[in-house]
XYZ file of C-alpha atoms in Angstrom:
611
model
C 105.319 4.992 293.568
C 106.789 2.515 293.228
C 104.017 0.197 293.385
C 106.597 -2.767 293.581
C 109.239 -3.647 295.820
C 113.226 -3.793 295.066
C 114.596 -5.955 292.499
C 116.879 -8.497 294.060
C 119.636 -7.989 292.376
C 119.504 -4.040 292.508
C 119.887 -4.987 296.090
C 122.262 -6.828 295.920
C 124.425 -5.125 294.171
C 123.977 -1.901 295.972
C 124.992 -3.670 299.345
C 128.307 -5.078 297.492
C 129.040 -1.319 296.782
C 128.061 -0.174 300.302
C 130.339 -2.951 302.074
C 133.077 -2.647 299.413
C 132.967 1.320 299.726
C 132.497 1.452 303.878
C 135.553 2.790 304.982
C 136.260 5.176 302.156
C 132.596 6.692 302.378
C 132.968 7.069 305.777
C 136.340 8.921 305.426
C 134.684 10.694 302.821
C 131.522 11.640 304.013
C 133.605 12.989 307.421
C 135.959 15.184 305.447
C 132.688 17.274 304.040
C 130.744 17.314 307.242
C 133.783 18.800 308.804
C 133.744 21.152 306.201
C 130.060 22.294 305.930
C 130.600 22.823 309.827
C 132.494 26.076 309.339
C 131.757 29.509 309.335
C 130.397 30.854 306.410
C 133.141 32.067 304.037
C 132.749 35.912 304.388
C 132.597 35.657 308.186
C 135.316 32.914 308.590
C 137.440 34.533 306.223
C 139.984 37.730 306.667
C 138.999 41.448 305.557
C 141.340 41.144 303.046
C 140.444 38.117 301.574
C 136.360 38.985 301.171
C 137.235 42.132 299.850
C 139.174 40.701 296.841
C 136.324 38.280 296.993
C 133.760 40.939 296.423
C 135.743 43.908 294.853
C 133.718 43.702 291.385
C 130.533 42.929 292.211
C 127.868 45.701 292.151
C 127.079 47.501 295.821
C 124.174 45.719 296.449
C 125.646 42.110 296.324
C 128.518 43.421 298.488
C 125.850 44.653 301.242
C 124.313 41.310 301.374
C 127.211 39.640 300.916
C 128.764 41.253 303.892
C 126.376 42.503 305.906
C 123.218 40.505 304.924
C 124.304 37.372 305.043
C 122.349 36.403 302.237
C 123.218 33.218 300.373
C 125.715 33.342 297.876
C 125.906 30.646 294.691
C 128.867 29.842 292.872
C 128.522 29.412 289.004
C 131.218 27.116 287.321
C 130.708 27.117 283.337
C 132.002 25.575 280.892
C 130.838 28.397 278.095
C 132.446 28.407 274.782
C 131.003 29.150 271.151
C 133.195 26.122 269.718
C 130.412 23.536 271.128
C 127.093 24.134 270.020
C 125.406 22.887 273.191
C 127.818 24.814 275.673
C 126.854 28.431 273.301
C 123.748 28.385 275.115
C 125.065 29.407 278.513
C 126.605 32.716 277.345
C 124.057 34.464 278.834
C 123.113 32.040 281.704
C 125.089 33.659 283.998
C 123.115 37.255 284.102
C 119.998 35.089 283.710
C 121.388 33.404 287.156
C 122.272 36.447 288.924
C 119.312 38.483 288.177
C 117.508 35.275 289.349
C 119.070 35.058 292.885
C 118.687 38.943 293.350
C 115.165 38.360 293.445
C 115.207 35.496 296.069
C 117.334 38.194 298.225
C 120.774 36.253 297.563
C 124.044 36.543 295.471
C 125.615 34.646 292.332
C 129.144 34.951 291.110
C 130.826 32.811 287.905
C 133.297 31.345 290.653
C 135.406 30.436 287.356
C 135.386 28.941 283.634
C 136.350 25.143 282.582
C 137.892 23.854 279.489
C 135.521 21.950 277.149
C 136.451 20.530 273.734
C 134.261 19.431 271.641
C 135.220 15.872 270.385
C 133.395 16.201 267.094
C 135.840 18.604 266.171
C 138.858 16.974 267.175
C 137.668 13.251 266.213
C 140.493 11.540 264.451
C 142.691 14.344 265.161
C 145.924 14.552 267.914
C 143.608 16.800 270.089
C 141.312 13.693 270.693
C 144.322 12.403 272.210
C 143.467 14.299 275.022
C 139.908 14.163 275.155
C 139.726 11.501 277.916
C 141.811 13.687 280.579
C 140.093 16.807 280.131
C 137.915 15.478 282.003
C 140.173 15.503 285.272
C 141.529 19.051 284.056
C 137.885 20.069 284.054
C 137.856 18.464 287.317
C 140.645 20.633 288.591
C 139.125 23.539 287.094
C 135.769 23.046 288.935
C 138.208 22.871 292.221
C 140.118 25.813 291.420
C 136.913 27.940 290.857
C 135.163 27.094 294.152
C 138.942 26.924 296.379
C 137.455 30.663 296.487
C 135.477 29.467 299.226
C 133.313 31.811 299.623
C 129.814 30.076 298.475
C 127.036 28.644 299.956
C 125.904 26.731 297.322
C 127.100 25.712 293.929
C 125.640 25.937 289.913
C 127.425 24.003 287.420
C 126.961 24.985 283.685
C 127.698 22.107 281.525
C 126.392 19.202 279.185
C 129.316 17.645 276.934
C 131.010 14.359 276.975
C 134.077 14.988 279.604
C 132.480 18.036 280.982
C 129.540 17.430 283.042
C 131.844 14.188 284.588
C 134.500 16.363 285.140
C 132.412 18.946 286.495
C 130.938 15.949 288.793
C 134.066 15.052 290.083
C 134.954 18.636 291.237
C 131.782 19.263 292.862
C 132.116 16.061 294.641
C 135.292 17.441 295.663
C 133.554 20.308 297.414
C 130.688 17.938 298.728
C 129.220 20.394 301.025
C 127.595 22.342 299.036
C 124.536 21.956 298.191
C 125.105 21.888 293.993
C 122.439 21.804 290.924
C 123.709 21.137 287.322
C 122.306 23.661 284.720
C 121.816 22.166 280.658
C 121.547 23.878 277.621
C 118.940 20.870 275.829
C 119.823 19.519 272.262
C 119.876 21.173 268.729
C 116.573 21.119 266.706
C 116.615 17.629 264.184
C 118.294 18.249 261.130
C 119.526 15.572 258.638
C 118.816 12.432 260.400
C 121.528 10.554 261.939
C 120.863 7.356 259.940
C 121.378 9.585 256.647
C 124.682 10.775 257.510
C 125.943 7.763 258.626
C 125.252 6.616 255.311
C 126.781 9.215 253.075
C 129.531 8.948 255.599
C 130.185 5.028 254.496
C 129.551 6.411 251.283
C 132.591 8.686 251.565
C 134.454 5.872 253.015
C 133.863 4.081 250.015
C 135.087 6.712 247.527
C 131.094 6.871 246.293
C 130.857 10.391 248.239
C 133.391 12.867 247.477
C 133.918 15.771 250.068
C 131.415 18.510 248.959
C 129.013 15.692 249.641
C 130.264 14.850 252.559
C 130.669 18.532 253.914
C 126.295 19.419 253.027
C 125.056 16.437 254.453
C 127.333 17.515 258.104
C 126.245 20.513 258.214
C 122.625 19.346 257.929
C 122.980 17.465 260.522
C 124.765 19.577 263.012
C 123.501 23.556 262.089
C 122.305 25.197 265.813
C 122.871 25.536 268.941
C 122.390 22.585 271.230
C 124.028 18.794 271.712
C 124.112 16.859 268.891
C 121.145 14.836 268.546
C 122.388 10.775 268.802
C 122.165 9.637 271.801
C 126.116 9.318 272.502
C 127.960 10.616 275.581
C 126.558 13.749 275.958
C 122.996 12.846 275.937
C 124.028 9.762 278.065
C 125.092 12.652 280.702
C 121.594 14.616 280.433
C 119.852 11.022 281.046
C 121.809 10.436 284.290
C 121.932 13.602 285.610
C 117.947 13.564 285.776
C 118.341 9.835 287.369
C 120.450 11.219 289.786
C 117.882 14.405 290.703
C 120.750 16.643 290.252
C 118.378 18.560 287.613
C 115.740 20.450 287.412
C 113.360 17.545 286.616
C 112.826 17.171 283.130
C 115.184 20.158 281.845
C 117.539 17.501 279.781
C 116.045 17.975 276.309
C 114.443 21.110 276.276
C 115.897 22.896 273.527
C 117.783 25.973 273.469
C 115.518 28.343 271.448
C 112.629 26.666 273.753
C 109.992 29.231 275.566
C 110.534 26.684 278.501
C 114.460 26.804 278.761
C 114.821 29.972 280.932
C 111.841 29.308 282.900
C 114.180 26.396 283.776
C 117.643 27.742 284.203
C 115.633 30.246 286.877
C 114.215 27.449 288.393
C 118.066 26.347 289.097
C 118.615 29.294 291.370
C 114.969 28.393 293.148
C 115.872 24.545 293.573
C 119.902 25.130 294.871
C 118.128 27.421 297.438
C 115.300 25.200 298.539
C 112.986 28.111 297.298
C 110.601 26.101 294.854
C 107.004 25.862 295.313
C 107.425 23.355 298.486
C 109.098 25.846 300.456
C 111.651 25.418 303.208
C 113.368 22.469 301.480
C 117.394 22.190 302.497
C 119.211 21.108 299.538
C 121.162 18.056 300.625
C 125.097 18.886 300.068
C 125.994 17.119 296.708
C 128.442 14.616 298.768
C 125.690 13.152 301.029
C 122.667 13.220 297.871
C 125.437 11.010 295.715
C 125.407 8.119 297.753
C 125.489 4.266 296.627
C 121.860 4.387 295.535
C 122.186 7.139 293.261
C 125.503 5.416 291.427
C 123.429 2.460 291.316
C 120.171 4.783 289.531
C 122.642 6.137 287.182
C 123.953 2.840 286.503
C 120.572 1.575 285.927
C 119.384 4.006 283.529
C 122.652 3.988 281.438
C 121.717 0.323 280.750
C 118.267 1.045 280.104
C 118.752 3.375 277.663
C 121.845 1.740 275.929
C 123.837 4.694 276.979
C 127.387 5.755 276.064
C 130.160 2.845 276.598
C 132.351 5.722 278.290
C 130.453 5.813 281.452
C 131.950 2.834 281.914
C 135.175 4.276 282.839
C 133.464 8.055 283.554
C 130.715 6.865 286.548
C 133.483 4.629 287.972
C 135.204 7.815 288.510
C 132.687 9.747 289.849
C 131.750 7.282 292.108
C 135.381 7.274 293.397
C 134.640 11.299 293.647
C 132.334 10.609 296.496
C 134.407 7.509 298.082
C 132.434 4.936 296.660
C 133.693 2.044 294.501
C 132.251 0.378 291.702
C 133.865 -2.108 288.837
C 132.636 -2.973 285.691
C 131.514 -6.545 287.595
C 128.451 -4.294 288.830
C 127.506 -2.840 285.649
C 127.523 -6.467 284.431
C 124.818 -8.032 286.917
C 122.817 -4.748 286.852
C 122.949 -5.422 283.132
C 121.298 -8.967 283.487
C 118.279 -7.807 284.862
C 117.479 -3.891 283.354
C 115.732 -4.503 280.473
C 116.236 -2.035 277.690
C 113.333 0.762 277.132
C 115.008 2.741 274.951
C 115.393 2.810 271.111
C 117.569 6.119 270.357
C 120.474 6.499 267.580
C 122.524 4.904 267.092
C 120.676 1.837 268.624
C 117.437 2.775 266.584
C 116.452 5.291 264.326
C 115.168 8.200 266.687
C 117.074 10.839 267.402
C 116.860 12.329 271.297
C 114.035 14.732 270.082
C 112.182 11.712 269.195
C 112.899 10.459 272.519
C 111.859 13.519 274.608
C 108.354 13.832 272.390
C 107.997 10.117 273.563
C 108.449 10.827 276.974
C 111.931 11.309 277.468
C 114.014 10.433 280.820
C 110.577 11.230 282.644
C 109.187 7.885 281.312
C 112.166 5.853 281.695
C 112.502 6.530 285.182
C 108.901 6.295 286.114
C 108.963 2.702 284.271
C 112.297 2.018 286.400
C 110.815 2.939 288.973
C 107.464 1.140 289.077
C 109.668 -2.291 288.234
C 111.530 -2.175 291.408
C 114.922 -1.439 289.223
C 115.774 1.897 290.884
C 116.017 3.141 294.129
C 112.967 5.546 294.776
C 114.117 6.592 297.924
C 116.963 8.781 297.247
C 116.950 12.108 298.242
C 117.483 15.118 295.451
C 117.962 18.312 294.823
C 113.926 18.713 295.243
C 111.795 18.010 297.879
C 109.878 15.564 296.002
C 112.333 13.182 295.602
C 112.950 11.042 292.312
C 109.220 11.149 291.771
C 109.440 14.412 290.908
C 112.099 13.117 287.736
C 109.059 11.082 286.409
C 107.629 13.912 284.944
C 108.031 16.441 281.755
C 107.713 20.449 282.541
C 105.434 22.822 280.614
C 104.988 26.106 280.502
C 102.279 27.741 283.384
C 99.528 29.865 282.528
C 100.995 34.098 282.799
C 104.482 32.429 282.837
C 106.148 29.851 285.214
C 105.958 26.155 284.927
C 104.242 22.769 285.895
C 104.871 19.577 285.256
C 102.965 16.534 284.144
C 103.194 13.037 284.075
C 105.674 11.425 281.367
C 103.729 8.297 281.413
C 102.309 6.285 278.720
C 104.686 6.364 276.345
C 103.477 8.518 273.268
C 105.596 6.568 270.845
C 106.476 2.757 271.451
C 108.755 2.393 268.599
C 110.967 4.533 270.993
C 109.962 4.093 274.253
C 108.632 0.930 275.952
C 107.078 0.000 278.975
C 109.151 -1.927 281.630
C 107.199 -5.069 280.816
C 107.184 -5.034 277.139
C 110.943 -3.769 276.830
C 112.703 -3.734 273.301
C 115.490 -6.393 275.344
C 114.993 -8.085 278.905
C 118.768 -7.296 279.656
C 120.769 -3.995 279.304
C 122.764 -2.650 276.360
C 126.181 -3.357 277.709
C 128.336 -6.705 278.180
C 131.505 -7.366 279.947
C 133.648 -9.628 278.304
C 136.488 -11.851 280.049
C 138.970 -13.864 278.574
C 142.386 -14.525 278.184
C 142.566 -11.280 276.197
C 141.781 -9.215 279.402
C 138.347 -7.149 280.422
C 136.470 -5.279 277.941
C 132.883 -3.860 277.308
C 130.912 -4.118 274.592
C 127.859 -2.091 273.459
C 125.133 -4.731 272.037
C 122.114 -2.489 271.921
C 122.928 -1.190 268.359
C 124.267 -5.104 267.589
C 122.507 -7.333 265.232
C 121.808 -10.327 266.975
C 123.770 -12.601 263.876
C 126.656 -10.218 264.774
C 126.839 -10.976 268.800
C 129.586 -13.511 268.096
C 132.167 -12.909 265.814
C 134.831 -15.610 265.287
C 137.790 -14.451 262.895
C 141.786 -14.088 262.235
C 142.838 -10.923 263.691
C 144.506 -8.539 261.530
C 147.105 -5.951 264.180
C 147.208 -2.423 263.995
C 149.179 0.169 265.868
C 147.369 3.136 264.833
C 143.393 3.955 263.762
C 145.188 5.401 260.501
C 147.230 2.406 259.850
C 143.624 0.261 259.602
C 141.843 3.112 257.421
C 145.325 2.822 255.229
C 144.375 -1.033 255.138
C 140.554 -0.679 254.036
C 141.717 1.837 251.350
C 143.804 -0.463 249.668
C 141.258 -2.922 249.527
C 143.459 -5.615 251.680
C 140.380 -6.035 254.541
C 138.156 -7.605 252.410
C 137.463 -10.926 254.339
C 136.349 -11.969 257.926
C 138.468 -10.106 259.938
C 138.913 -8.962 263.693
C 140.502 -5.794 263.694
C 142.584 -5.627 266.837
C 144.039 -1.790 267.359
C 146.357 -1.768 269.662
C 148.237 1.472 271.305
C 145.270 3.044 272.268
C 144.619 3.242 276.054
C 145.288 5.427 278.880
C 149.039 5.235 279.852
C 149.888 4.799 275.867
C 148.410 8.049 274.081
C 145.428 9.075 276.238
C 142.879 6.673 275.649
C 141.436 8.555 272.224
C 137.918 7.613 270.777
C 138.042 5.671 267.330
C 134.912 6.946 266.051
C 136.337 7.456 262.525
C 136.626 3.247 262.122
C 133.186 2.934 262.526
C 132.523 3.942 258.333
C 134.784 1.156 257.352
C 134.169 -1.499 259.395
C 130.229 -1.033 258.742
C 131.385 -0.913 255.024
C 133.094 -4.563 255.163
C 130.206 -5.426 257.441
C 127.580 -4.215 254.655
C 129.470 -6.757 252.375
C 128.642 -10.038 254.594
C 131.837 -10.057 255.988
C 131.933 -11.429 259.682
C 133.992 -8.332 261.426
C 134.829 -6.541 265.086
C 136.829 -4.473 266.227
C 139.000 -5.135 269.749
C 140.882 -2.527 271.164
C 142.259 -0.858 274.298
C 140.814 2.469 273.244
C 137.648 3.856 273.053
C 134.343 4.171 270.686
C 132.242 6.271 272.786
C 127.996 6.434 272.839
C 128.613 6.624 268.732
C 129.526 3.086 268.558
C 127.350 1.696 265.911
C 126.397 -1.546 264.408
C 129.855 -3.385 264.510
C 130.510 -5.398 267.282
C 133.567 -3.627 269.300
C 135.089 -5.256 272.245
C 136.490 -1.806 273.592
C 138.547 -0.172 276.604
C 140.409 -3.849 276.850
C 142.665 -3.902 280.506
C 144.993 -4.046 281.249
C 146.017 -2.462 277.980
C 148.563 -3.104 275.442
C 151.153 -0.062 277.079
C 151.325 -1.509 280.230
C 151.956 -4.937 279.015
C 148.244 -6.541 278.780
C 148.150 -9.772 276.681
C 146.817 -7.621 273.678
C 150.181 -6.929 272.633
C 150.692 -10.726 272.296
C 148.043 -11.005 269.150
C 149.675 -11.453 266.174
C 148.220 -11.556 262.269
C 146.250 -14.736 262.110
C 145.701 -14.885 265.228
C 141.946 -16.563 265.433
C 140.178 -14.595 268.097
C 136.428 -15.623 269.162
C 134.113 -12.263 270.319
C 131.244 -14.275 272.216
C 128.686 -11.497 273.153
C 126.078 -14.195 274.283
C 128.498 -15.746 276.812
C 130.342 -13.060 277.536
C 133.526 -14.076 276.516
C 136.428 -12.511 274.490
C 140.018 -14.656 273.506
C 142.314 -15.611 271.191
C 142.001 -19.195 269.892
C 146.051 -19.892 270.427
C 147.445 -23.083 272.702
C 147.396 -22.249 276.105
C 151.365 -23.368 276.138
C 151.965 -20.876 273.063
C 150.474 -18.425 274.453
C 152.514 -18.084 277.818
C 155.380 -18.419 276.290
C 154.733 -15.902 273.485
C 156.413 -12.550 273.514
C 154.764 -9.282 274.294
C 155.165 -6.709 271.796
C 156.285 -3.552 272.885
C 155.326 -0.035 271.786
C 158.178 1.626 269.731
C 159.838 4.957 271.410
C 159.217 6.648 267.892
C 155.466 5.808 268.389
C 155.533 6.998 272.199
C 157.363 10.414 270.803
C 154.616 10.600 267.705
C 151.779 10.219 269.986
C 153.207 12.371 273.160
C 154.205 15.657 271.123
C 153.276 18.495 269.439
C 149.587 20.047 269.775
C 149.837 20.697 273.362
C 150.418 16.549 274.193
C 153.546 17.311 275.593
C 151.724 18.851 278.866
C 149.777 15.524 279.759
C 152.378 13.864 279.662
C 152.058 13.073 283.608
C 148.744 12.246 283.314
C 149.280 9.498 281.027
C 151.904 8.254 282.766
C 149.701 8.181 286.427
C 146.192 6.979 284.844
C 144.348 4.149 286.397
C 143.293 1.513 283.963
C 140.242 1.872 282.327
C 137.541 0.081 284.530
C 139.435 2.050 287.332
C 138.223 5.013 285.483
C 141.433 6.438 284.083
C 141.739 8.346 286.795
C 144.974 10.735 286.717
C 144.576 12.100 290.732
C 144.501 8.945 292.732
């Protein structure tokens, strides 16, 4: 495998990334060999300093520690009962521990992350700072492994900001050899395409909130990620397709036989102790190199993954001193076809998707087409091969794993050469409006262009204020303004998606165009999203006005307001009002990223708040 050569354009684009990324790899790439050339931390450092470093672990780990030498891992997680997949790794760590005892080495929880969980705070002010937990997760991830004293590195995470943020701080410490540890998704409860529907039910005053309330807590009722295939199983799917896993561990469920034969295995792979002994776990910051941005990249599109990878994998890459824009997603996207069919771009929820083969089959399909690189190295000495295949349990205990190929269930997953789409499910969109993405996977094809009057609003609550009163009922582009980075954090606006499906239920033509975000939730509506340069920092969004006729072109890949060139350069930007800057910037802990906002990158620079 693969029994085909390179795609072109995969080629292509990888060298653009290479040449564009040449000197800041190579600075990069430097930094962490000088690094990894040290001493090991508890001979490098002073008495002092290892003795704080090893004051409260038991005698035993001190002696080899100290004395032994014996390998010692670093556990970051991002453990909290408030997200049911993060609950999971409450007991991971003694699971880890116990683990490396018996391979004769050491594992401490170097520290603990933030992670919120952005079904909870959807809609609310805390989603207003959503986007740059990510970087404080980041920071976090630093701050628990500046203790310098490990030899290799276990990060505990699976949620929308946390596993990038998590990526971006072991990337940060690329010389350690690093393996990422999931928790696998809740058991299927009330399908996803049922609550949606009671939810535009509610949104329609049909549904009143006891309704509403049962049919939520059907669908989300145990431990594990919530079963659509938004940005948190986006992150499972390209972890695996960068062989930072465990192969196969994405979507096996908590309460699964399988799962701690799995997180075990995590100790095994990060010290090269797996079956194929001997194997030296490349440090994280040489194994992320331009191929494997360009795998992850690959299988976002093939799965119509989460929209916010567009700005989160930018990031990352810039992590490891490699730059990407969304021009590269865009050609990548002309050529990956799309295998998947997962909610909301079908009706399968990631379950569905495992029991049909899962990331397994995708990347065996990508691979066998030429459309990813299978010559990456991973965290196991089998390379990406290795990622084309689902683990069981062993006879007496253990595990093996088997092929994830055929498909079991074509309605989900397709073969490379009978794909549900012969492109990707994301477009960039250009215009004299600015950049923007927008997810088509979920789109109806009568709904890839949208041409409209625009209707302004400042606020997600100002347009769910408009649809109450009955005054959207017509064809209607629903520009939201106010909504990216530098302005209040770049918040998702998951909550318009019951409305606008609502008006778009009633035959009206409608989209949505806006600076923030809709995340791996976005549904059937077409939604030009994370427009840049945004509104804030004077982008030509805040030129729309009411009536405004503005043409969404998903086919050609276009996005603009139908106003006279002339007109238009001459028109005024608006400007966001100080009370709105003080509404959105205080109270519920806002005040403190307030530098943050004020430093991000644009969007397709990733939002990033530490360059």
């Amino acid at each position: 495998m693969p029994s085909s050569s390179l795609h072109p354009t995969l080629h292509a684009v990888t060298e653009r990334i290479r040449e564009k990324s040449r000197d800041l790899r190579a600075a990069y790439l430097q930094q962490i060999a000088e690094i990894g050339g040290r001493q090991r931390g508890s001979d490098r450092m002073g008495c002092a300093n290892v003795a704080h470093a090893v004051a409260g672990v038991p005698a035993n780990d001190k002696l080899r520690i100290v004395a032994e030498r014996a390998p010692n891992i670093g556990i970051v997680t991002a453990y909290n009962d408030m997200l049911s997949a993060h609950a999971p790794f409450r007991t991971y760590p003694e699971v880890l521990k116990d683990e490396a005892r018996k391979l004769g080495a050491t594992a401490q929880v170097a520290g603990g992350v933030p992670a919120m969980c952005d079904g909870v705070t959807q809609g609310t002010p805390g989603m207003e700072l959503s986007l740059f937990s990510r970087d404080t997760i980041a920071m976090g991830t630093a701050v628990a492994l500046t203790h310098d004293m490990f030899d290799a590195a276990l990060m505990l995470g699976i949620c929308d900001k946390i596993v990038p943020g998590l990526l971006i701080g072991a990337l940060h410490f690329g010389h350690l050899p690093t393996v990422f540890v999931p928790a696998g998704p809740m058991p299927s409860g009330l399908s996803n395409s049922a609550k949606a529907k009671v939810r535009e039910q509610a949104a329609q005053g049909l549904v009143g909130r006891e309704g509403l309330m049962e049919a939520e807590m059907a669908a989300y009722h145990d431990q594990g990620t919530c079963t659509f295939y938004g940005t948190a199983n986006s992150n499972q799917m390209l972890m695996e397709a960068m062989g930072l896993h465990v192969p196969g561990t994405a979507f096996i469920q908590p309460h699964d036989g399988l799962r701690e034969h799995l997180t075990r295995e995590a100790v095994r792979t990060v010290l090269g102790k797996t079956a194929a002994q001997g194997y030296a776990v490349p440090p994280i910051g040489e194994l992320v190199d331009e191929r494997c941005i360009v795998n992850a990249m690959v299988a976002l599109l093939a799965t119509g993954g989460s929209t916010n990878h567009l700005i989160h994998w930018v990031a990352v890459a810039r992590a490891a001193g490699i730059l990407i824009d969304w021009n590269d997603f865009s050609q990548l996207s002309d050529v990956v076809p799309l295998l998947t069919r997962v909610y909301p771009n079908g009706t399968a929820d990631v379950n569905g998707f495992q029991q049909a083969g899962g990331p397994g089959f995708v990347i065996h399909e990508l691979m066998e087409a030429g459309l990813m690189h299978a010559d990456v190295r991973t965290v196991r000495p089998g390379g990406l091969a290795e990622y084309a295949q689902i683990p069981q349990g062993a006879d007496g205990g253990g595990l093996h794993w088997v092929p994830a190929w055929p498909s079991k269930d074509v309605d989900v997953a397709r073969p490379a050469n009978n794909p549900f789409s012969a492109t990707g499910g994301l477009k960039l969109l250009t215009g004299n409006l600015g950049r923007s993405v927008i997810k088509v996977s979920s789109v109806p094809d009568d709904r890839h262009v949208i041409e409209a009057p625009a209707q302004v609003f400042d606020s997600q609550a100002a347009l769910q204020k408009a649809f109450a009163a009955g005054e959207l009922e017509r064809d209607v582009v629903c520009v939201v303004r106010w909504q990216g980075p530098q302005a209040n954090g770049m918040p998702e606006l998951h909550k318009l998606t019951p409305p606008l499906s609502v008006l778009q239920g009633k035959g009206f033509k409608v989209a949505l165009v806006t600076d923030g975000r809709m995340s791996g939730a976005s549904g059937k509506v077409p939604a030009a999203i994370h427009v840049s340069p945004e509104a804030a920092a004077g982008g030509p969004l805040a030129k729309v006005r009411d009536g405004d006729l503005i043409r969404l072109d998903a086919v050609a890949g276009t996005l603009a307001v139908l106003v006279p060139e002339d007109e238009w350069a001459q028109r005024e930007a608006a400007v966001m009002s100080a009370e709105q800057r003080i509404a959105d910037g205080r109270g519920l802990g806002r005040e403190l990223f307030a530098g943050m906002r004020r430093n991000a990158t644009t969007a397709e620079e990733g939002a990033c708040t530490w360059l």
